[in-house]
Tab-separated table of C-alpha atoms in Angstrom:
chain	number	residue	atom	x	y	z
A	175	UNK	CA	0.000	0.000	0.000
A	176	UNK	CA	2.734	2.363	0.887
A	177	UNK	CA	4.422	1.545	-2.592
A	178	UNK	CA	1.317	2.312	-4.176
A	179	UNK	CA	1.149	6.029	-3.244
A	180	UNK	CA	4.602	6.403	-4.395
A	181	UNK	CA	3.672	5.208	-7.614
A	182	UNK	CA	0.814	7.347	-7.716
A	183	UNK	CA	2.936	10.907	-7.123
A	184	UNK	CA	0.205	12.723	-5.614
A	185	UNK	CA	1.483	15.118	-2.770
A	186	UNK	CA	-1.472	14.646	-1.441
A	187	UNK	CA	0.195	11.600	0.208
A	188	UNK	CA	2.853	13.630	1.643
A	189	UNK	CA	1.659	14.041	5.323
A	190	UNK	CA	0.937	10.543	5.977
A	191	UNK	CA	4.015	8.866	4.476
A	192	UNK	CA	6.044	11.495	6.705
A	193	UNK	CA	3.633	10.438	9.306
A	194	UNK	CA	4.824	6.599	8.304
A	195	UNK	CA	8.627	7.759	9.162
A	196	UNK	CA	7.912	9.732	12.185
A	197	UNK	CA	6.217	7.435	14.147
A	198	UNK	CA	6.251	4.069	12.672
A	199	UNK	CA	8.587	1.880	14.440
A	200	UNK	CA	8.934	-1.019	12.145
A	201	UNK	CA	12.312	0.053	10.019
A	202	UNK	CA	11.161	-1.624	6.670
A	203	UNK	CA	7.675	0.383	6.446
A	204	UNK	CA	9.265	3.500	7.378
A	205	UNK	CA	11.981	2.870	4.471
A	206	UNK	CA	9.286	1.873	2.102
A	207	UNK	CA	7.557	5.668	2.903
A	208	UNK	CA	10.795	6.719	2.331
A	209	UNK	CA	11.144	5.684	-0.817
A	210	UNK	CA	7.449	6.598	-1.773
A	211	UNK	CA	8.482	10.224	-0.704
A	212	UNK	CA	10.751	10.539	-3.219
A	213	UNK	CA	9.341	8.734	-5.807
A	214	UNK	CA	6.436	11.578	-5.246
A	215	UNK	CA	9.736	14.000	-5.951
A	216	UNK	CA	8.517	17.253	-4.006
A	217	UNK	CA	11.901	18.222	-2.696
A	218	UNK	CA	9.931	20.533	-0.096
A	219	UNK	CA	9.992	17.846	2.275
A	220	UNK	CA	13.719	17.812	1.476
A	221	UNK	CA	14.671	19.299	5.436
A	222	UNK	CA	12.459	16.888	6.661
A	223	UNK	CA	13.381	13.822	5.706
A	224	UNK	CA	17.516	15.568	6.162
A	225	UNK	CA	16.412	15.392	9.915
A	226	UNK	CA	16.638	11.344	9.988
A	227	UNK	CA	19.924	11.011	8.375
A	228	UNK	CA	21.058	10.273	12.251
A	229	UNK	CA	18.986	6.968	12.524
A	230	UNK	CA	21.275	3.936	11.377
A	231	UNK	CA	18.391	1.993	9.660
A	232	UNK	CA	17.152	4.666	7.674
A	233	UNK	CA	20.050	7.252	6.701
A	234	UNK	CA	21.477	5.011	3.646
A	235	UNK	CA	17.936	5.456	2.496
A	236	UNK	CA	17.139	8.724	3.284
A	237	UNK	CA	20.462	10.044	1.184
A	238	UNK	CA	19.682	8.026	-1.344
A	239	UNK	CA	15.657	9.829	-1.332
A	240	UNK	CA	17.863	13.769	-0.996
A	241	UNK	CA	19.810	13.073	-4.188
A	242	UNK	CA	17.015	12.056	-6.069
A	243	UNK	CA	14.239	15.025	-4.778
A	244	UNK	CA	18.204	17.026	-5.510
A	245	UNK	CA	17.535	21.190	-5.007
A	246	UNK	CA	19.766	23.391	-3.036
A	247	UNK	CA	18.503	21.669	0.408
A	248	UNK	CA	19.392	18.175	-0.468
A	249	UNK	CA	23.037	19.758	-1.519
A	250	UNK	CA	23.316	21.326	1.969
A	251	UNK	CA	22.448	18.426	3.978
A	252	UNK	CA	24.947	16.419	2.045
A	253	UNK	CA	27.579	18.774	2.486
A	254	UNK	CA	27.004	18.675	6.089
A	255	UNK	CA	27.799	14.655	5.858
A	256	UNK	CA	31.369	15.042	4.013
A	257	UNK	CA	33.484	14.801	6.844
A	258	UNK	CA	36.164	11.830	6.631
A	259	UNK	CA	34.915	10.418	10.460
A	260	UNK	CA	30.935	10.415	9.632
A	261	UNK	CA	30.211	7.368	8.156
A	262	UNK	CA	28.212	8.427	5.220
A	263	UNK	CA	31.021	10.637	3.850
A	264	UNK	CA	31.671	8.476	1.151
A	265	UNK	CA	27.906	8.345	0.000
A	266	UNK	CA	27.367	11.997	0.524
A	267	UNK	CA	30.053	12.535	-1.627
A	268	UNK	CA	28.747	10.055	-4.306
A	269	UNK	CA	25.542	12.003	-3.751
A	270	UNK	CA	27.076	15.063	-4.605
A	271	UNK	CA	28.162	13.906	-7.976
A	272	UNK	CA	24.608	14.089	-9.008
A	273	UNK	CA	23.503	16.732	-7.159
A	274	UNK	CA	26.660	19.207	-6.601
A	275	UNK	CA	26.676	22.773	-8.083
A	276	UNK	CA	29.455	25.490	-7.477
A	277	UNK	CA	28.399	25.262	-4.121
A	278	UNK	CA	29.732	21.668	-3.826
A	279	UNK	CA	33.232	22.595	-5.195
A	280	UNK	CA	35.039	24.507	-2.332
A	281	UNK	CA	34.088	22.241	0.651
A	282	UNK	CA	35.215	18.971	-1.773
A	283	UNK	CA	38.284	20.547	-2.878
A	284	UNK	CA	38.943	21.206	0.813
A	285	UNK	CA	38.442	17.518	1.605
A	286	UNK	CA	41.666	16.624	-0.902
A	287	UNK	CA	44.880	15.763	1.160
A	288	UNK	CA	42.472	15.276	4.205
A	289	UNK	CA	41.371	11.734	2.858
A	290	UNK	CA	42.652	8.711	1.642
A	291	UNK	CA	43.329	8.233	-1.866
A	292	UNK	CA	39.924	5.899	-2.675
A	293	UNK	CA	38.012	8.738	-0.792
A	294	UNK	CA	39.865	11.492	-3.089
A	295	UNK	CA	38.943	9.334	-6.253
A	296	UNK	CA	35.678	10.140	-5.428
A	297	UNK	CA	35.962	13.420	-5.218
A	298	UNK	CA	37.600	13.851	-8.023
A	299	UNK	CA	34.995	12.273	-9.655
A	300	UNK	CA	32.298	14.547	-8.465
A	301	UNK	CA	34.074	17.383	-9.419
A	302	UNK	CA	33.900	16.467	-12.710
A	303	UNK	CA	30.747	15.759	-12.807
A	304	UNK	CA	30.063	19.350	-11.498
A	305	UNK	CA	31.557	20.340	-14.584
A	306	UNK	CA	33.072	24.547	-15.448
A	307	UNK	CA	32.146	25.675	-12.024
A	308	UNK	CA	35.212	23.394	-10.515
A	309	UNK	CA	38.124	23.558	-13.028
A	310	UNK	CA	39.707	27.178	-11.859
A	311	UNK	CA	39.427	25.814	-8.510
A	312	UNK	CA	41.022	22.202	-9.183
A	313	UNK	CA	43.919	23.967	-11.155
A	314	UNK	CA	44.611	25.986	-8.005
A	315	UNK	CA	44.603	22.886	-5.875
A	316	UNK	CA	47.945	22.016	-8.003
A	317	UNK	CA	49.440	24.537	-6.477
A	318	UNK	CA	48.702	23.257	-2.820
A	319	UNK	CA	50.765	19.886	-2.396
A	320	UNK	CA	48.528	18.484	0.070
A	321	UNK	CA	45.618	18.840	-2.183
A	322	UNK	CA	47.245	16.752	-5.083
């Protein structure tokens, strides 16, 4: 049933399912919401669902719902998770290879030298997919040994 109105993309549906997440405590139907949610794709609920990227079961899945509703929000609360220690650094970072905009660039070029070289892959990788907006500023990073 919760599928269903996922399929359906009414916003009308948008309450509940957040309703499903907020007090459901079965981890499965709250993921299926989840995933309803952003098939829906109104990114206004973007903050909200951002909120639950702190609950082990669910913030794989909620990441995974931010890139695809994407929008400046979804960037923010990914940029928030790019710090080597938090253990969806590596996903927010995958994340922001879809998602990223100028905005992305700085904080990911700041991450070089700070991570392992897998991790830096990765970020190298999003910046390219960010495109114009992050050559000046990877060109400059060849200037900074420990951003090579």
């Amino acid at each position: 049933m919760i599928e269903a109105l996922g399929y359906l993309e009414d916003s009308r549906a948008l309450p509940d399912l957040l309703s499903v997440i907020k007090e459901e405590s079965n981890s499965l139907l709250r993921r299926s919401a989840i995933h309803a949610l952003a098939r829906i794709g109104d990114s206004s609920i973007t903050s909200q669902l951002s909120t639950y990227l702190d609950e082990p079961f669910l913030a794989a899945t909620i990441l995974e719902a931010v890139c695809q509703l994407g929008g400046s929000e979804a960037e923010e609360a990914l940029l928030r998770l790019i710090d080597p220690d938090h253990p969806l650094c590596l996903d927010a970072i995958r994340g922001l290879r879809r998602i990223g905009t100028e905005r992305s660039v700085k904080p990911l070029i700041d991450l070089l030298g700070t991570v392992p070289d897998y991790i830096a892959r990765f970020i190298a990788e999003s910046l390219s997919h960010i495109g114009t907006p992050a050559i000046e500023s990877l060109i400059e990073s060849l200037d900074d040994e420990s951003q090579r």
